[in-house]
Coordinates of C-alpha atoms and ligand atoms in Angstrom, one line a residue:
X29 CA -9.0 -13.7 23.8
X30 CA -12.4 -14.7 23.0
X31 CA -14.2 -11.8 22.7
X32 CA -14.9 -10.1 18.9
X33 CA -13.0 -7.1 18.6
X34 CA -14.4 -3.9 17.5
X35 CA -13.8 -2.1 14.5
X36 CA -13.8 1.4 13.1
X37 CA -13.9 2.3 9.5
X38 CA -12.7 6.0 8.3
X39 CA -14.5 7.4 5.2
X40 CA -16.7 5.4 3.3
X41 CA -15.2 5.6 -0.2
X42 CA -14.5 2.4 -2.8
X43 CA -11.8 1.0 -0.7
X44 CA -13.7 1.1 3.2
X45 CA -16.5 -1.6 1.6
X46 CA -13.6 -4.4 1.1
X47 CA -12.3 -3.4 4.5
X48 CA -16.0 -3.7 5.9
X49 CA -16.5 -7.2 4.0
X50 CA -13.1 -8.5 5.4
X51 CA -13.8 -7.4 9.4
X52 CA -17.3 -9.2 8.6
X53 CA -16.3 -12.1 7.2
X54 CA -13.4 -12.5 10.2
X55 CA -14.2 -14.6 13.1
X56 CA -13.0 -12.5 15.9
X57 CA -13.8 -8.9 14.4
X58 CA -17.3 -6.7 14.1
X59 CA -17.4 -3.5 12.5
X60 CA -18.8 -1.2 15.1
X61 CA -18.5 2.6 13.9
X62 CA -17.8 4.0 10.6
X63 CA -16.3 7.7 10.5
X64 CA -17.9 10.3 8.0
X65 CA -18.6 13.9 7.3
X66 CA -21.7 13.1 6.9
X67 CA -23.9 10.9 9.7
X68 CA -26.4 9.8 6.6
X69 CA -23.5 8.8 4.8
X70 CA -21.8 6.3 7.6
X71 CA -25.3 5.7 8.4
X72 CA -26.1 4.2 4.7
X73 CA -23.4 1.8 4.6
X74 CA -23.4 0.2 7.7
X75 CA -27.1 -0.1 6.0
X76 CA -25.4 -1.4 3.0
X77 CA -23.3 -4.1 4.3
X78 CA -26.2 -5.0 7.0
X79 CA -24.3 -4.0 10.1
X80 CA -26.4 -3.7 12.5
X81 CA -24.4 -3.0 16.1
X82 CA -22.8 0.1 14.3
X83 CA -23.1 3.6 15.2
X84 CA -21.9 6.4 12.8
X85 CA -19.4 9.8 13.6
X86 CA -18.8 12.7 12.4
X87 CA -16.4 13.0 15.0
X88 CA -12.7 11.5 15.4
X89 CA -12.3 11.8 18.8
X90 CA -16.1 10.5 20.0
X91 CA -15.3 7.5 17.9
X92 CA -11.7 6.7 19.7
X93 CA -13.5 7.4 22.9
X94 CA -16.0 4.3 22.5
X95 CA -14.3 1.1 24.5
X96 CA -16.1 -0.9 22.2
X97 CA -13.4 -0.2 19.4
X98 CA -10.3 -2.3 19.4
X99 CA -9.0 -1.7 15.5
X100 CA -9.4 1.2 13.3
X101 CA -9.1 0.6 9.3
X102 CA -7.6 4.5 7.4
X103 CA -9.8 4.7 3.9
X104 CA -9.8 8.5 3.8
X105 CA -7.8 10.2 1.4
X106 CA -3.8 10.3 1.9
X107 CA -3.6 13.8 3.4
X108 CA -5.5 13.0 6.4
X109 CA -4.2 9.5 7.2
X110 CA -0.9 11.4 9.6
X111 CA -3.3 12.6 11.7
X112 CA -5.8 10.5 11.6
X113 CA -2.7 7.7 12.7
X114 CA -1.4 9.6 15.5
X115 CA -4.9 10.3 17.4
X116 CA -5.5 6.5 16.9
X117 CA -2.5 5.7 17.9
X118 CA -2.9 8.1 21.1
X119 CA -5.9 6.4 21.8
X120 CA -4.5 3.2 22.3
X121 CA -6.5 1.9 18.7
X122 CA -4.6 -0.5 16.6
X123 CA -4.5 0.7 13.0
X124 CA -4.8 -0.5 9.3
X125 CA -3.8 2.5 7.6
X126 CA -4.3 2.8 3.6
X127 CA -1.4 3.9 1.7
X128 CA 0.4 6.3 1.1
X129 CA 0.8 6.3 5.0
X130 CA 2.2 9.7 4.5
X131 CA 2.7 12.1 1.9
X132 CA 5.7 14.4 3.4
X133 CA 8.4 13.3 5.6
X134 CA 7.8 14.9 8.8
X135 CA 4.3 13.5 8.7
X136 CA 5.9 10.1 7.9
X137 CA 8.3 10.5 11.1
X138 CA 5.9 11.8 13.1
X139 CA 3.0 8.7 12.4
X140 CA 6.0 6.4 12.8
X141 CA 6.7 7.9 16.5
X142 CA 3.5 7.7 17.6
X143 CA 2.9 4.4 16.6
X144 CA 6.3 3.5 18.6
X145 CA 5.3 5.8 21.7
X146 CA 1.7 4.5 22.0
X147 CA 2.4 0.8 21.7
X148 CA -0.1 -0.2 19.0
X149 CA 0.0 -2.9 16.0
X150 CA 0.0 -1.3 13.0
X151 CA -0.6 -2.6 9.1
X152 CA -0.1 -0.7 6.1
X153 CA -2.4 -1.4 3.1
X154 CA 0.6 -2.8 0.6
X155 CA -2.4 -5.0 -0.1
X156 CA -0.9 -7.1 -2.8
X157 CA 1.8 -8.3 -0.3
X158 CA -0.5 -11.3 0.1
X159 CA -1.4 -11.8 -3.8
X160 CA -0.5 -15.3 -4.5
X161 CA 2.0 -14.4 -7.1
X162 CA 4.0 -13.1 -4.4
X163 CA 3.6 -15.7 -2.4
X164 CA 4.9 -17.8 -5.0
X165 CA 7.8 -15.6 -5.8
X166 CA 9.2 -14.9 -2.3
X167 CA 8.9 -19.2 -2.4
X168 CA 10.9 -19.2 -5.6
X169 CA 13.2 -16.7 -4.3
X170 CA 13.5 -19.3 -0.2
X171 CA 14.3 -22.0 -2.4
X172 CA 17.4 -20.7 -4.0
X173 CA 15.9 -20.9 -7.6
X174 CA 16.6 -17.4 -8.9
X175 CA 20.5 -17.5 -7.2
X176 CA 21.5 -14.3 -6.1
X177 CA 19.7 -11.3 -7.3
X178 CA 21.3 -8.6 -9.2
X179 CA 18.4 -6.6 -10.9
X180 CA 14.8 -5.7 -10.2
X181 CA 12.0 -3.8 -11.6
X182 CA 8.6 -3.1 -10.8
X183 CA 6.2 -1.1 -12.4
X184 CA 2.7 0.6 -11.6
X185 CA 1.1 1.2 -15.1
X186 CA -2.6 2.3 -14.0
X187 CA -4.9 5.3 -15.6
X188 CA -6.4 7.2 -12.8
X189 CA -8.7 8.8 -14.6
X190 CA -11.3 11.1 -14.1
X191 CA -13.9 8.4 -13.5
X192 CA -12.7 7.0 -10.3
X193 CA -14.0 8.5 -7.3
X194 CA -9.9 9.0 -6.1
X195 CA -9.7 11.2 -9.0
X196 CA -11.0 14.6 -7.6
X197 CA -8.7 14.7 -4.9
X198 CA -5.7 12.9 -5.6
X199 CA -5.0 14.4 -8.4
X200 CA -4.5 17.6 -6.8
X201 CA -0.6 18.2 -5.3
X202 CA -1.8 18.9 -1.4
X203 CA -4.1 15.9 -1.4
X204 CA -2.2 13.7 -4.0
X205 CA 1.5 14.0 -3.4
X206 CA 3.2 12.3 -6.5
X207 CA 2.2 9.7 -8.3
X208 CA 4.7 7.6 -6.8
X209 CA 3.6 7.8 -3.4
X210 CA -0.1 8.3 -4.4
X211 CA 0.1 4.7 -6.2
X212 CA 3.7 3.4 -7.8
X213 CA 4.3 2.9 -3.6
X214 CA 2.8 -0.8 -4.2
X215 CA 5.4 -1.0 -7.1
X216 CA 8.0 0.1 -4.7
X217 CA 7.2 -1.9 -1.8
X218 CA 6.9 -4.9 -4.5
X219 CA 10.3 -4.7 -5.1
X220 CA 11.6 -4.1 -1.5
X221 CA 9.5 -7.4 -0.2
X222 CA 11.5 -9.2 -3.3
X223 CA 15.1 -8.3 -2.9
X224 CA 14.8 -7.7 1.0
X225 CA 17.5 -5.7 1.3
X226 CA 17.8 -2.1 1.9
X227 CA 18.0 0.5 -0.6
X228 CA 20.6 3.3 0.1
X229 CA 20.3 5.7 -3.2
X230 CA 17.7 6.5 -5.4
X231 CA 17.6 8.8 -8.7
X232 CA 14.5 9.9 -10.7
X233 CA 12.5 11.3 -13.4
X234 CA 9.4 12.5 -13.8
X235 CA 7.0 14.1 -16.3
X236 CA 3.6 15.0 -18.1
X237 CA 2.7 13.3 -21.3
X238 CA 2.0 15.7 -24.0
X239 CA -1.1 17.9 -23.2
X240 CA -1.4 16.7 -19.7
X241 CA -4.9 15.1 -20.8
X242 CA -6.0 13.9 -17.5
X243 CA -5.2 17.4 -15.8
X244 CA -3.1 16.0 -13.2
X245 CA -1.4 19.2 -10.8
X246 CA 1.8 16.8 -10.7
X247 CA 3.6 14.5 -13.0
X248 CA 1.5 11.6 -13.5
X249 CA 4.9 9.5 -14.7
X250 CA 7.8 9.3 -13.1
X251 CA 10.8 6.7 -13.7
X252 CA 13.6 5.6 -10.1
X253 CA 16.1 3.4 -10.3
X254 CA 17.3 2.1 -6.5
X255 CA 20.7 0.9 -5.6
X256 CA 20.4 -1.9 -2.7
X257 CA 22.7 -3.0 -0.7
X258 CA 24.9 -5.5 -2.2
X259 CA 24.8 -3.3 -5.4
X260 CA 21.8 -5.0 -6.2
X261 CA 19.6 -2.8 -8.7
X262 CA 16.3 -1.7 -9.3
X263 CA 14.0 0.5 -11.3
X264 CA 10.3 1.8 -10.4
X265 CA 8.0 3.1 -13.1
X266 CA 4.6 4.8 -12.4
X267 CA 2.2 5.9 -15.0
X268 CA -1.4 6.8 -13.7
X269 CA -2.0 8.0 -16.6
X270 CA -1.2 5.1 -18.3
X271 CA -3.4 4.4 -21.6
X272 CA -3.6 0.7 -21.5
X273 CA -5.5 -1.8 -19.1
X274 CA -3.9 -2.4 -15.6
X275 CA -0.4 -3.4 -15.6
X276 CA 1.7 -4.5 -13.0
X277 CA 5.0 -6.3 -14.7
X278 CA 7.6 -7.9 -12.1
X279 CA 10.7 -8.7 -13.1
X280 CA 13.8 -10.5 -11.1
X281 CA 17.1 -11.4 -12.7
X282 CA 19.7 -13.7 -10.0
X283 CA 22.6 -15.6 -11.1
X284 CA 20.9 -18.5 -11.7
X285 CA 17.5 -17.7 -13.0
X286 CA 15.1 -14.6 -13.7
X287 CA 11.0 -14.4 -12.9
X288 CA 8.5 -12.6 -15.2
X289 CA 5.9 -12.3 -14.0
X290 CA 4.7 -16.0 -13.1
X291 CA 7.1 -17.1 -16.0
X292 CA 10.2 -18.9 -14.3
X293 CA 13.5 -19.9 -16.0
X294 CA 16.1 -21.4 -13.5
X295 CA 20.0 -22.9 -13.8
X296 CA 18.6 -25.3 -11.1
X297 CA 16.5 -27.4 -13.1
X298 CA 19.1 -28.6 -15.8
X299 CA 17.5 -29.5 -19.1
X300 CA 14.7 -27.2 -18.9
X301 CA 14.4 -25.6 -22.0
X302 CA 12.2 -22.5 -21.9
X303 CA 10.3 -20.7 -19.8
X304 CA 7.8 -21.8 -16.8
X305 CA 4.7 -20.7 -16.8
X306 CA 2.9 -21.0 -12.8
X307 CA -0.7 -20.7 -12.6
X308 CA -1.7 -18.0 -10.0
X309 CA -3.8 -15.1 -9.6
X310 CA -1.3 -11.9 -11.0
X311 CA -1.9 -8.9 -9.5
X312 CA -3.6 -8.3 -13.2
X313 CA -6.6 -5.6 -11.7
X314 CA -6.7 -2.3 -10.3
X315 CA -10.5 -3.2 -9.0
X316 CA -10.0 -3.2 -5.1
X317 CA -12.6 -6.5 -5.1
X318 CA -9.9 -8.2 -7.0
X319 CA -7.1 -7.4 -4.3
X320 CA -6.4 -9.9 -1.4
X321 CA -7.8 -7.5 1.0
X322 CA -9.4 -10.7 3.5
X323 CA -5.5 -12.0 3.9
X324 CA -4.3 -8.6 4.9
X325 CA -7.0 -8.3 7.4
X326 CA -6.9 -11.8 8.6
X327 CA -3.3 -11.0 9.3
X328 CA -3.5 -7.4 11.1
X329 CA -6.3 -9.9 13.4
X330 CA -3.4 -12.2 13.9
X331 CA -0.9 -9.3 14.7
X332 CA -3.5 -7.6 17.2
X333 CA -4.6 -10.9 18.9
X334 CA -1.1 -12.6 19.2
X335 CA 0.8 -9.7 20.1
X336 CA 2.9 -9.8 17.1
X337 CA 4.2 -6.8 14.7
X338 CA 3.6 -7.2 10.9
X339 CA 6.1 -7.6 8.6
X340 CA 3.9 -4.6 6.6
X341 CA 4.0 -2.5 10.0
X342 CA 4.7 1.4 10.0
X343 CA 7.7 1.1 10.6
X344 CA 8.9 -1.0 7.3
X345 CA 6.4 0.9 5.3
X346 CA 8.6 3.9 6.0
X347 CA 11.7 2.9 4.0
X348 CA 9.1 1.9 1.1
X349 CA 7.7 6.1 1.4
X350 CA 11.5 7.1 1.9
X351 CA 12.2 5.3 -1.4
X352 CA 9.1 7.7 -3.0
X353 CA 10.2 10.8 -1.2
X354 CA 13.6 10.5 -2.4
X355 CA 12.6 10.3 -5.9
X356 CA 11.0 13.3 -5.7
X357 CA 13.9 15.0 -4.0
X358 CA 15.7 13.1 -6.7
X359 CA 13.8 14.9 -9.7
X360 CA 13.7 18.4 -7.9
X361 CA 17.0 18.8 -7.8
X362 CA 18.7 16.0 -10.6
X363 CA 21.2 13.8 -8.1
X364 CA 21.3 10.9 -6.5
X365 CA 20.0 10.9 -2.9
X366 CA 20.9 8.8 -0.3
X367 CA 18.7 6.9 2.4
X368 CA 17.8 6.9 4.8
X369 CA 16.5 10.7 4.3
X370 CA 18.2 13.0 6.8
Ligands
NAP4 N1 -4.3 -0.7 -0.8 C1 -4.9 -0.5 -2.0 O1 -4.8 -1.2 -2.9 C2 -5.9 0.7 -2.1 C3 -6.9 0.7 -3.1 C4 -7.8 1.7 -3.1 C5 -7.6 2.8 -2.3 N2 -6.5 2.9 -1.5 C6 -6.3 4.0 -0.6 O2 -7.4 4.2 0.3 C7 -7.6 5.6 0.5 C8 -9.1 5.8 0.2 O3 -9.3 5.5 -1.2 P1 -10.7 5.3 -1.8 O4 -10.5 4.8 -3.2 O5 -11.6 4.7 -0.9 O6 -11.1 6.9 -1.9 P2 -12.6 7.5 -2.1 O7 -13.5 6.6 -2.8 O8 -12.4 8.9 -2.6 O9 -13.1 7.6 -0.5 C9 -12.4 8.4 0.4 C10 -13.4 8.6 1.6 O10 -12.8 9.4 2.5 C11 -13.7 10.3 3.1 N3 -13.2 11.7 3.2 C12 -12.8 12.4 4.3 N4 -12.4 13.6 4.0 C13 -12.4 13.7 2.6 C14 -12.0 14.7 1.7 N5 -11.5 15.9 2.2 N6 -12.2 14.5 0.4 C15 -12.7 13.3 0.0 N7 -13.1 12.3 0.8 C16 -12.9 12.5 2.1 C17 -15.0 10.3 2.3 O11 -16.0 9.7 3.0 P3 -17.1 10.7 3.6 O12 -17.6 11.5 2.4 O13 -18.2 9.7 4.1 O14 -16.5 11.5 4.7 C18 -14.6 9.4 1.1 O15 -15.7 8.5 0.7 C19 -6.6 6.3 -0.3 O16 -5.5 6.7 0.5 C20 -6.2 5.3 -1.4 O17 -4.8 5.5 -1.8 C21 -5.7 1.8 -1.4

């Protein structure tokens, strides 16, 4: 294929400009139309990042009518992204689709069909997939270094405050969800791309802090713990109210070694005697300039050109937003449930 592809950006929020910059600085891609509810408003940042073959829509459907558009990159708030998915999908578009993909299950089956019916690629946004921690982890765990695993926990510590631009709508229930799948989902999917295996129960907790101070409609905290296969374990804490910088703690424990963070001790190297420390970028930021969002979209390029699903397609992001529905089942009703959700 030598021809660029074009691209389509919905909404034009904080997370649409690293998409924008991505597309741009990608060989085969331009960024051809940019979806708002306002024309001035699409119109201003294709002005901002200097694009100048794109034309700006209010409307969904005139945009997936243009030829000209190949790939279509989901920054609007969660709510929206189901139906945004399906038309896309309908329209024979190829789709990068922020998370939460979904934010109730029939929304999440449906997108999933569609996706399946229609054919196309998809990505989802688990953005820090391609941080280079985790790529030095999942090499850590190829090489045998940790053993088997037994235990894993991820967390998403993050204050969503009332100064982001997120804040007015996700921290209301119908545009939100909970705060797992609104943002303790990367924490989730984390652990699943670690101990690759598939979780069958989950059980969790979730509350306000005292005073609610950030005036969250749901509870900002919540707590799972996951059985895996294997009997592996693993717990899941979200706080986006959290009153501390960004935090994002990893910890593996195998028979023969345990990561923290980039800290590695490991049986396998006899005589080492404390821990090793690996320089790398952590995924130490909540700014979306500091996430790896080129590599994500240098790889949904790859997918689309070559033919090839992702390994962060629809269709494994699903068992990541099972994993967040069921906790919330979980807390509703205080027992374990089992996945996959009936
Ligand atoms: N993967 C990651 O690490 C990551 C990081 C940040 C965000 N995200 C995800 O990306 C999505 C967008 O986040 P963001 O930070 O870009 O949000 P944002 O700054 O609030 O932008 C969302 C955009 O969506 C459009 N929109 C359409 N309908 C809307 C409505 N009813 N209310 C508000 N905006 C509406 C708006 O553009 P117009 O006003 O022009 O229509 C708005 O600028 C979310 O799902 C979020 O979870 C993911």
């Amino acid at each position: 294929m030598s021809e660029r592809l074009g691209a389509a950006i919905l909404g034009t929020g904080d997370v649409s400009g690293e998409h924008i910059r991505a597309y741009q600085r990608n060989p085969y891609t331009e960024v051809r139309a940019i979806l708002s509810r306002s024309r001035e408003r699409a119109e201003a940042k294709a002005r901002e990042y200097g694009l100048t073959n794109c034309r700006a829509y209010t409307d969904l459907d005139a945009l997936l009518a243009d030829p000209d558009i190949h790939l279509v990159s989901i920054c609007t708030p969660h709510h929206l992204h189901v139906e945004q998915g399906v038309a896309c999908a309908q329209a024979g578009k190829h789709v990068l689709i922020e998370k939460p993909i979904a934010i109730e299950l029939e929304g999440l089956r449906r997108l999933d069909r569609a996706i399946r019916e229609y054919n196309v690629r998809s990505v989802v946004s688990f953005v820090l997939r391609w941080n280079p921690l985790f790529q030095v982890i999942r090499s850590i765990l190829s090489q045998g270094l940790l053993g088997d695993l037994y235990y894993g926990e991820v967390d998403y510590l993050h204050g969503i405050t009332k100064q982001y631009s997120v804040y007015p709508w996700m921290s209301r229930r119908e545009y939100g969800g909970t705060a797992l799948l609104a943002a303790g989902c990367h924490a989730v999917d984390a652990l699943r791309w670690f101990v690759q295996r598939e979780a069958v129960e989950v059980f969790g907790y979730a509350n306000f802090s005292r005073g609610n101070p950030l005036e969250y409609e749901y509870e900002p905290n919540s707590v799972i713990l996951i059985r895996f296969e294997d009997g592996v374990m693993g717990k899941v804490a979200t706080s986006i109210e959290y009153m501390a910088p960004y935090t994002f703690p990893i910890v593996l424990m195998g028979n023969r070694g345990v990561i923290r963070d980039n800290r590695l001790f490991t049986h396998a190297w006899p005589g080492q005697t404390g821990w090793a420390t690996i320089p790398t970028i952590l995924p130490d930021s909540g700014a979306v300039t500091h996430h790896p969002f080129q590599a994500e979209i240098d790889h949904f390029v790859d997918c689309v050109r070559n033919g090839v699903e992702s390994h962060c397609n629809v269709a494994d992001a699903v068992k990541t937003h099972e994993i967040c529905l069921a906790g919330e089942i979980s807390k509703q009703e205080g027992r374990p449930v089992k996945l996959p959700l009936a």
